[in-house]
XYZ file of C-alpha atoms in Angstrom:
534
model
C -118.398 116.684 -44.879
C -115.458 118.229 -43.039
C -113.109 115.681 -44.582
C -114.365 116.521 -48.067
C -113.847 120.227 -47.411
C -110.338 119.732 -46.073
C -109.510 117.463 -49.002
C -110.673 119.980 -51.603
C -108.654 122.802 -50.017
C -105.465 120.851 -49.318
C -105.264 118.989 -52.621
C -104.945 115.650 -50.813
C -107.098 112.766 -52.048
C -109.995 112.325 -49.659
C -109.143 108.641 -49.155
C -106.336 109.570 -46.741
C -108.709 111.474 -44.467
C -111.265 108.666 -44.454
C -108.566 106.089 -43.757
C -107.450 108.328 -40.899
C -110.990 108.383 -39.528
C -111.112 104.585 -39.657
C -107.727 104.274 -37.935
C -108.824 106.728 -35.245
C -111.943 104.657 -34.609
C -110.186 101.285 -34.680
C -107.464 99.460 -32.802
C -104.809 101.725 -31.297
C -107.245 104.590 -31.958
C -109.434 106.790 -29.802
C -112.378 104.387 -29.553
C -110.373 101.135 -29.822
C -112.983 99.359 -31.968
C -111.947 95.746 -32.566
C -112.496 94.791 -36.205
C -110.594 92.080 -38.051
C -113.149 90.655 -40.500
C -111.232 90.637 -43.783
C -114.003 88.789 -45.612
C -116.644 91.406 -44.738
C -114.174 94.142 -45.693
C -113.678 92.498 -49.079
C -117.439 92.277 -49.709
C -117.946 95.933 -48.741
C -114.967 96.935 -50.854
C -116.238 95.084 -53.929
C -119.692 96.641 -53.578
C -118.190 100.104 -53.158
C -115.897 99.590 -56.129
C -118.881 98.692 -58.331
C -120.567 101.979 -57.386
C -117.345 103.988 -57.866
C -116.732 102.452 -61.300
C -120.346 103.120 -62.268
C -120.034 106.766 -61.206
C -116.769 107.107 -63.092
C -118.230 105.545 -66.223
C -121.273 107.808 -66.123
C -118.985 110.835 -66.035
C -116.655 109.658 -68.810
C -117.143 111.543 -72.071
C -117.116 109.300 -75.109
C -115.572 111.997 -77.286
C -112.565 112.059 -74.941
C -112.297 108.304 -74.410
C -112.859 107.165 -78.014
C -109.592 108.525 -79.485
C -107.517 106.963 -76.686
C -109.429 103.699 -76.307
C -106.773 101.475 -77.985
C -103.989 103.078 -75.938
C -105.964 102.694 -72.700
C -106.624 99.018 -73.482
C -102.911 98.329 -74.051
C -101.801 100.180 -70.905
C -104.464 98.330 -68.893
C -103.266 94.898 -70.020
C -99.697 94.890 -71.339
C -98.747 97.735 -69.020
C -100.146 95.886 -66.017
C -98.090 92.797 -66.918
C -94.881 94.854 -67.142
C -95.593 96.557 -63.832
C -96.366 93.261 -62.090
C -93.110 91.681 -63.244
C -90.870 94.590 -62.204
C -92.573 95.225 -58.864
C -92.642 91.539 -57.938
C -88.926 91.255 -58.720
C -88.211 94.201 -56.415
C -90.303 92.656 -53.642
C -88.433 89.359 -54.014
C -84.832 90.517 -54.464
C -84.826 93.754 -52.458
C -87.284 92.976 -49.657
C -86.768 89.202 -49.447
C -90.348 88.039 -49.946
C -91.051 84.620 -51.389
C -92.136 84.584 -55.014
C -95.842 83.843 -54.287
C -96.039 86.818 -51.911
C -93.990 89.030 -54.239
C -96.251 88.251 -57.209
C -99.355 89.045 -55.164
C -97.914 92.412 -54.096
C -96.853 93.164 -57.671
C -100.352 92.458 -58.952
C -102.149 94.271 -56.132
C -100.303 97.591 -56.491
C -100.298 97.598 -60.307
C -103.879 98.837 -60.475
C -104.442 102.573 -60.505
C -107.395 103.576 -58.367
C -110.402 104.961 -60.219
C -111.596 106.918 -57.171
C -108.232 108.602 -56.614
C -107.671 109.354 -60.301
C -111.182 110.721 -60.820
C -111.076 112.937 -57.712
C -107.665 114.469 -58.493
C -107.759 114.745 -62.281
C -111.076 116.570 -62.396
C -109.408 119.417 -60.498
C -106.335 119.580 -62.755
C -106.763 121.449 -66.085
C -105.180 118.793 -68.304
C -105.863 118.245 -72.007
C -108.831 116.009 -72.642
C -106.720 113.301 -74.335
C -104.627 112.814 -71.157
C -107.622 112.934 -68.848
C -109.520 110.492 -71.044
C -106.592 108.076 -71.221
C -105.937 108.097 -67.477
C -109.594 107.750 -66.549
C -110.128 104.950 -69.066
C -107.016 103.151 -67.828
C -108.100 103.383 -64.196
C -111.537 102.073 -65.144
C -110.184 99.211 -67.273
C -107.177 97.914 -65.334
C -109.101 96.735 -62.256
C -110.428 93.767 -64.211
C -107.140 92.068 -65.221
C -105.554 92.859 -61.849
C -108.387 91.189 -59.921
C -107.994 88.066 -62.074
C -104.228 88.006 -61.430
C -104.580 88.472 -57.662
C -107.164 85.698 -57.421
C -104.937 83.374 -59.485
C -101.814 84.140 -57.420
C -103.771 83.686 -54.176
C -105.034 80.245 -55.165
C -103.558 77.179 -53.565
C -100.493 76.017 -55.465
C -98.364 77.760 -58.093
C -99.530 78.769 -61.543
C -98.342 75.925 -63.762
C -99.261 77.123 -67.246
C -98.889 80.839 -67.796
C -100.422 80.735 -71.258
C -103.617 79.317 -69.732
C -103.718 82.210 -67.246
C -103.279 84.738 -70.047
C -106.004 83.027 -72.054
C -108.323 83.045 -69.036
C -107.721 86.763 -68.533
C -108.470 87.482 -72.189
C -111.641 85.372 -72.107
C -112.968 87.007 -68.924
C -112.273 90.484 -70.293
C -114.018 89.647 -73.565
C -117.083 88.280 -71.755
C -117.213 91.280 -69.437
C -116.865 93.744 -72.309
C -119.602 92.056 -74.356
C -122.024 91.942 -71.439
C -121.273 95.519 -70.392
C -121.861 96.870 -73.899
C -125.054 94.839 -74.327
C -126.548 95.785 -70.951
C -125.614 99.452 -71.372
C -127.070 99.668 -74.879
C -130.299 97.876 -73.976
C -130.668 99.933 -70.797
C -130.186 103.212 -72.636
C -132.636 102.147 -75.338
C -135.266 101.329 -72.740
C -134.831 104.529 -70.737
C -135.052 106.691 -73.846
C -138.238 105.083 -75.148
C -140.109 104.200 -71.940
C -141.076 107.313 -69.990
C -141.000 106.708 -66.234
C -143.771 108.310 -64.119
C -141.358 110.402 -62.011
C -138.001 112.044 -62.712
C -136.585 110.617 -59.462
C -136.882 107.098 -60.883
C -134.334 107.728 -63.657
C -131.287 107.854 -61.332
C -132.394 104.656 -59.609
C -132.935 102.933 -62.950
C -129.531 103.982 -64.288
C -127.646 102.736 -61.224
C -129.700 99.526 -61.205
C -128.741 98.854 -64.824
C -125.065 99.444 -63.999
C -125.182 97.025 -61.055
C -127.035 94.529 -63.254
C -124.138 94.659 -65.704
C -121.708 93.729 -62.929
C -123.936 90.879 -61.752
C -124.428 89.500 -65.256
C -120.705 89.684 -65.997
C -119.762 87.922 -62.769
C -122.392 85.195 -63.209
C -121.160 84.551 -66.762
C -117.608 84.074 -65.390
C -116.511 87.306 -67.016
C -115.117 90.519 -65.605
C -117.940 92.221 -63.753
C -115.814 95.319 -63.096
C -115.189 95.871 -66.798
C -118.872 95.217 -67.520
C -120.127 97.825 -65.047
C -117.684 100.475 -66.273
C -118.558 99.977 -69.956
C -122.296 99.831 -69.270
C -122.108 103.038 -67.234
C -120.063 104.747 -69.955
C -122.688 103.879 -72.577
C -125.495 105.107 -70.313
C -123.589 108.302 -69.581
C -123.274 109.139 -73.277
C -126.808 108.222 -74.375
C -128.598 111.571 -73.800
C -130.906 110.154 -71.166
C -133.707 112.308 -69.714
C -133.224 114.156 -66.412
C -129.475 113.719 -66.586
C -128.440 116.214 -63.828
C -130.566 114.317 -61.319
C -128.900 111.061 -62.366
C -125.383 112.516 -62.168
C -126.061 114.048 -58.778
C -127.479 110.794 -57.455
C -124.532 108.772 -58.778
C -122.063 111.308 -57.415
C -123.635 111.092 -53.969
C -123.579 107.291 -54.047
C -119.946 107.412 -55.156
C -118.988 109.594 -52.191
C -120.942 107.345 -49.816
C -119.177 104.273 -51.221
C -115.741 105.883 -50.862
C -116.389 107.022 -47.305
C -117.701 103.672 -46.163
C -114.972 101.703 -47.944
C -112.072 103.805 -46.653
C -113.341 103.913 -43.077
C -113.763 100.120 -42.992
C -110.259 99.666 -44.419
C -108.921 101.979 -41.711
C -110.703 99.901 -39.102
C -109.170 96.688 -40.432
C -105.559 97.821 -40.097
C -103.616 97.592 -36.834
C -101.310 100.645 -36.744
C -98.603 99.217 -34.461
C -98.138 96.300 -36.887
C -97.231 98.711 -39.684
C -93.926 99.827 -38.180
C -91.966 96.704 -39.137
C -93.233 96.856 -42.724
C -92.712 100.576 -43.284
C -89.342 100.477 -45.050
C -90.157 97.408 -47.199
C -93.252 99.284 -48.371
C -91.193 102.377 -49.155
C -88.676 100.323 -51.182
C -91.363 98.491 -53.176
C -93.255 101.733 -53.730
C -90.132 103.527 -54.906
C -89.446 100.864 -57.542
C -93.094 100.905 -58.557
C -93.202 104.706 -58.899
C -89.871 105.490 -60.568
C -89.211 102.256 -62.516
C -92.219 99.981 -63.026
C -94.869 102.601 -63.768
C -92.740 104.692 -66.184
C -91.540 101.596 -68.063
C -95.065 100.213 -68.348
C -96.332 103.545 -69.706
C -93.481 104.165 -72.156
C -93.391 100.604 -73.497
C -97.174 100.258 -73.761
C -97.598 103.584 -75.528
C -94.648 103.082 -77.890
C -96.944 102.194 -80.842
C -99.027 105.340 -80.262
C -98.207 108.956 -80.976
C -98.050 110.262 -77.428
C -95.484 113.006 -76.658
C -92.739 112.072 -74.196
C -93.692 114.725 -71.637
C -97.275 113.446 -71.609
C -95.937 109.958 -70.925
C -93.920 111.404 -68.028
C -97.055 112.995 -66.592
C -99.006 109.764 -67.001
C -96.221 107.903 -65.225
C -96.535 110.241 -62.243
C -100.334 110.247 -62.328
C -100.677 106.520 -61.695
C -102.351 107.098 -58.324
C -103.079 104.229 -55.985
C -105.939 104.236 -53.532
C -108.427 101.929 -51.921
C -108.457 99.376 -54.752
C -105.010 97.919 -53.925
C -105.936 97.769 -50.231
C -109.181 95.955 -51.067
C -107.327 93.525 -53.312
C -104.860 92.901 -50.488
C -107.728 91.324 -48.523
C -108.061 88.552 -51.139
C -104.967 86.614 -49.955
C -106.129 87.159 -46.341
C -109.493 85.545 -47.095
C -107.761 82.774 -49.093
C -105.427 81.989 -46.178
C -102.199 82.727 -48.042
C -99.110 82.480 -45.859
C -97.835 85.955 -44.942
C -101.057 87.643 -46.079
C -101.070 90.014 -43.097
C -97.644 91.323 -44.066
C -98.814 91.738 -47.669
C -101.744 93.821 -46.437
C -99.525 95.988 -44.221
C -96.984 96.648 -46.998
C -99.731 97.606 -49.446
C -101.431 99.844 -46.869
C -98.249 101.779 -46.070
C -97.271 102.011 -49.744
C -100.640 103.502 -50.710
C -100.598 106.106 -47.938
C -96.991 107.231 -48.441
C -97.063 107.547 -52.206
C -100.555 109.038 -52.352
C -99.283 111.751 -50.001
C -96.436 112.383 -52.433
C -98.107 112.015 -55.834
C -101.552 113.512 -55.271
C -100.598 117.047 -54.141
C -97.627 117.274 -56.551
C -99.538 116.284 -59.694
C -100.565 119.883 -60.572
C -96.957 121.032 -59.997
C -95.592 118.298 -62.270
C -98.106 119.228 -64.975
C -97.034 122.874 -64.720
C -93.324 122.008 -64.911
C -93.929 119.862 -67.975
C -95.937 122.753 -69.459
C -98.974 120.574 -69.970
C -102.234 122.428 -69.550
C -105.655 122.565 -71.065
C -105.832 124.383 -74.396
C -107.410 127.801 -73.885
C -108.340 127.899 -77.559
C -110.674 124.973 -77.086
C -114.278 126.008 -76.670
C -116.210 125.167 -73.544
C -118.683 122.333 -73.770
C -122.190 123.347 -74.773
C -124.625 122.198 -72.114
C -127.722 120.694 -73.723
C -130.180 119.345 -71.186
C -133.372 117.494 -71.971
C -136.698 116.782 -70.317
C -139.221 114.613 -72.205
C -142.690 116.020 -72.916
C -144.485 112.719 -73.328
C -148.002 113.974 -73.935
C -146.821 116.470 -76.556
C -144.401 113.986 -78.144
C -141.650 116.533 -77.862
C -138.655 117.612 -75.826
C -137.740 120.765 -73.960
C -134.009 121.430 -74.318
C -132.223 123.755 -71.927
C -129.025 125.048 -73.562
C -126.357 126.905 -71.562
C -123.900 128.995 -73.596
C -120.526 128.741 -71.791
C -117.750 131.321 -71.658
C -115.766 130.234 -74.714
C -118.580 128.913 -76.906
C -118.629 130.091 -80.505
C -122.392 130.505 -80.240
C -121.619 133.915 -78.716
C -122.509 136.590 -81.284
C -124.744 134.305 -83.366
C -128.280 135.450 -84.118
C -131.181 133.138 -83.339
C -132.084 132.957 -87.024
C -128.527 131.932 -87.847
C -128.870 128.775 -85.744
C -130.807 127.259 -88.689
C -132.635 124.740 -86.518
C -134.563 122.012 -88.358
C -138.294 122.407 -88.984
C -140.066 121.341 -85.811
C -137.583 123.019 -83.434
C -137.528 126.612 -82.230
C -135.930 128.809 -79.575
C -138.895 129.812 -77.422
C -137.209 131.703 -74.574
C -133.862 133.278 -73.683
C -132.828 133.801 -70.049
C -130.138 136.468 -69.677
C -128.907 137.868 -66.358
C -132.014 136.687 -64.504
C -134.286 138.280 -67.119
C -136.168 136.282 -69.704
C -137.677 137.226 -73.040
C -139.030 135.697 -76.230
C -136.352 136.183 -78.899
C -136.783 137.276 -82.475
C -134.734 135.800 -85.329
C -132.404 138.829 -85.097
C -131.687 138.485 -81.362
C -127.952 138.062 -80.785
C -126.981 135.313 -78.358
C -124.382 135.998 -75.692
C -122.176 133.925 -73.450
C -123.989 133.039 -70.249
C -127.400 132.904 -71.950
C -129.725 129.998 -71.304
C -131.957 128.996 -74.194
C -135.156 126.995 -74.000
C -135.627 125.074 -77.235
C -138.752 123.055 -77.986
C -138.276 120.224 -80.477
C -140.631 117.559 -81.721
C -139.554 113.992 -81.155
C -138.448 113.245 -84.777
C -136.042 116.210 -84.913
C -134.815 116.243 -81.315
C -131.423 114.715 -82.141
C -130.984 116.875 -85.251
C -131.731 120.008 -83.258
C -129.172 119.103 -80.610
C -126.579 118.192 -83.243
C -127.098 121.580 -84.918
C -126.764 123.441 -81.607
C -123.548 121.628 -80.809
C -122.167 122.286 -84.288
C -122.777 126.028 -83.896
C -121.201 125.910 -80.429
C -118.065 124.396 -81.965
C -117.893 126.223 -85.292
C -119.997 129.361 -84.970
C -122.519 130.604 -87.509
C -120.482 129.176 -90.423
C -120.749 125.621 -89.109
C -121.642 123.361 -92.023
C -120.149 125.592 -94.693
C -116.559 125.304 -93.489
C -116.717 121.632 -92.560
C -117.182 122.266 -88.831
C -119.339 119.632 -87.164
C -122.207 117.984 -89.001
C -124.469 120.946 -89.029
C -125.788 120.687 -92.513
C -126.940 117.177 -92.177
C -128.364 117.818 -88.748
C -130.266 120.944 -89.598
C -131.978 119.580 -92.620
C -130.800 122.503 -94.762
C -129.162 122.050 -98.164
C -125.463 121.344 -98.111
C -124.677 124.517 -100.096
C -127.364 127.130 -99.382
C -126.981 130.779 -100.187
C -123.891 132.258 -98.522
C -124.562 133.787 -95.117
C -124.243 137.449 -94.359
C -120.837 138.712 -93.216
C -120.228 137.547 -89.681
C -119.999 140.057 -86.876
C -117.074 139.968 -84.493
C -117.321 137.217 -81.942
C -115.241 136.036 -79.067
C -112.852 133.260 -80.127
C -113.137 129.930 -78.402
C -112.722 126.262 -79.023
C -114.836 123.175 -79.013
C -116.022 120.487 -76.695
C -119.344 119.014 -75.722
C -120.659 118.399 -72.241
C -123.946 116.613 -71.808
C -126.229 117.153 -68.876
C -129.939 116.893 -68.210
C -131.695 118.960 -65.617
C -135.238 120.097 -64.882
C -136.042 123.419 -66.471
C -135.953 126.069 -63.771
C -138.936 128.407 -63.428
C -138.471 131.727 -65.195
C -138.177 134.524 -62.671
C -139.069 137.502 -64.831
C -140.641 137.959 -68.217
C -139.577 140.947 -70.288
C -139.850 142.247 -73.823
C -137.891 140.767 -76.668
C -134.318 141.933 -76.531
C -134.012 142.942 -80.157
C -131.857 145.901 -79.214
C -129.062 143.661 -77.998
C -127.596 143.050 -81.425
C -124.030 144.289 -81.664
C -122.317 145.399 -84.809
C -124.811 143.870 -87.263
C -128.134 144.383 -88.942
C -131.475 143.468 -87.404
C -132.884 142.304 -90.722
C -134.445 138.867 -90.520
C -132.479 136.179 -92.300
C -134.390 134.836 -95.296
C-alpha cells in the first residue's frame, strides 16, 4: 500500500518500487533470500500477465479502440518486426552479442508493457484516440513477441523465415477467433442468466477471461491475444453489477503486479548487473531513440496520425515486467548466455522506465497534446437487473461537462416503459416532474422494462452527447432509440446550458440507499417555463 501511494505521488510506475522490494528481500539484500528458480518465475509471470491483460481489456472502451484498431494491429505486428531488427542489430554490432542472443534481446524488449502503459496513461489527460491506440498496442503486441522469443530460444537457428511469419499469423488468427467467441458467448450468458448473488458476477467475468486464455493456448493459438479480446468484449457488453466487477478485476490486477514484480526482483542478483549496465544502456538508447520512433512512424504511415502524436507515441512505449518475464524463456530453455540476456533486459527496463515514465506528462505538454476540453464527460449509466419484475434499475450520473445539464425530465423523451423515478441532488432526493431541470452532479434512478432497457440507455447517452436536440440535429441515435418519430413537432426554444462534449463511460454499481426524501424540485427550473411538454 505504501508503494502504491509513493508511486501515485511521484509519477513513477509502481513496478520499480515492487522490483526494489524484491531486490531488498533477495540476494545482496536485507534478508538475503536465495531464489533462482527461473521456471517458477516464468509460470508466475505468465499467470500474472493473463490477469493484467484481462484487467486492461475490461477497462478498454470500445468507442476509443474501434477507430484505431487497424493502426494498433499494424504497430503490434509490423512495428514489432521493425523494432526487433533494429534493436538486434545494435546488440550485435555495438555490444558484441552473437546473433541468437541479439535477436532474443531485440524480441524481448520490443513489447510495450500493458501494466506500465495502463498505470501511467490513465493519469495523463491525453486525447482518447492516443490513449486507445497505445492501450490497444500494449494489449496486442505481447502475442507476436512471445511467439518470436520462443522461436529464437529454440534449439538451432530459424531456417525458414516465411514459415515463422506464417506461424505467427496463424497463432494470432486462432487466438483472436477464440477470444472473440469466448467473450461474446460469456457476455451473452451473463446478460441472460441471472446469478443468485452480485458477488458472483466478478468471479464469472474473470473466469471467462482466463478460460479464453486456456482455450487459445490449448488450440495452439495466442492465449494472450485471446484473453485481451475476450475481456474487451466483456467490458463493453453492459453486464450487470459492473462496478463490483471492475473493482474486483482492479484488485486482482494490483495483486498480480505486486507478486510478479517482487518475484522478478528476487530472481535478479544485483552484483551481477554491474558488468552489463553499459551494454543495457546502449541497447536501450538505440531502442528508445531509433527503433521505437522508426517502428511507429513507418507503421502509422498509411494512417492519418499527426507527426507530434507519433512523437508522443514513440516516447510512450513503456517497458515493464513483460520484457523481464520474457527474458526468463531463454533461461528455462538453456540458451547460452541467457543470464546475461536477463541482466541486460533488467537494467534496460529499470533505467528507461525511470526516464520515460515521469517525463511522459512533460513531453505531452511540450508537444501541446492534451485532452479536448470541449469533449463532454462520459455519462455513467449503471445497471442492476430486477429479475422478478423483468426490468432494470439504471443509475445515471450526470458529469461536469455533460450536455444533459439544463435538460428537463420531459425533454429526455424516454421510450414507453422507462421513466425517471428519482433524482438525487446534493444528498437530497425527490421525485421529479416532467418540468424538473436536470443539473450536473445529479444522479437519476431510471426504471426500464426489459424490452426497452437498451433503448432507454441509448436515449440517455444521446442526450448526454447532444443535449435536448439530440435526434433532430443528427446527434447520436436518439430518435431510433427513443421510439419517437424521426421528425416530431419542433421542441421549445432551448434554455442556456453549459457547453460540453461527448464521451460514454459504462459502469455498473449497486444503487445506494437514498438518504433523504424531499418534495419534488419543480422550482429548480432556470430560465424556462414549467409547462409540461406535450
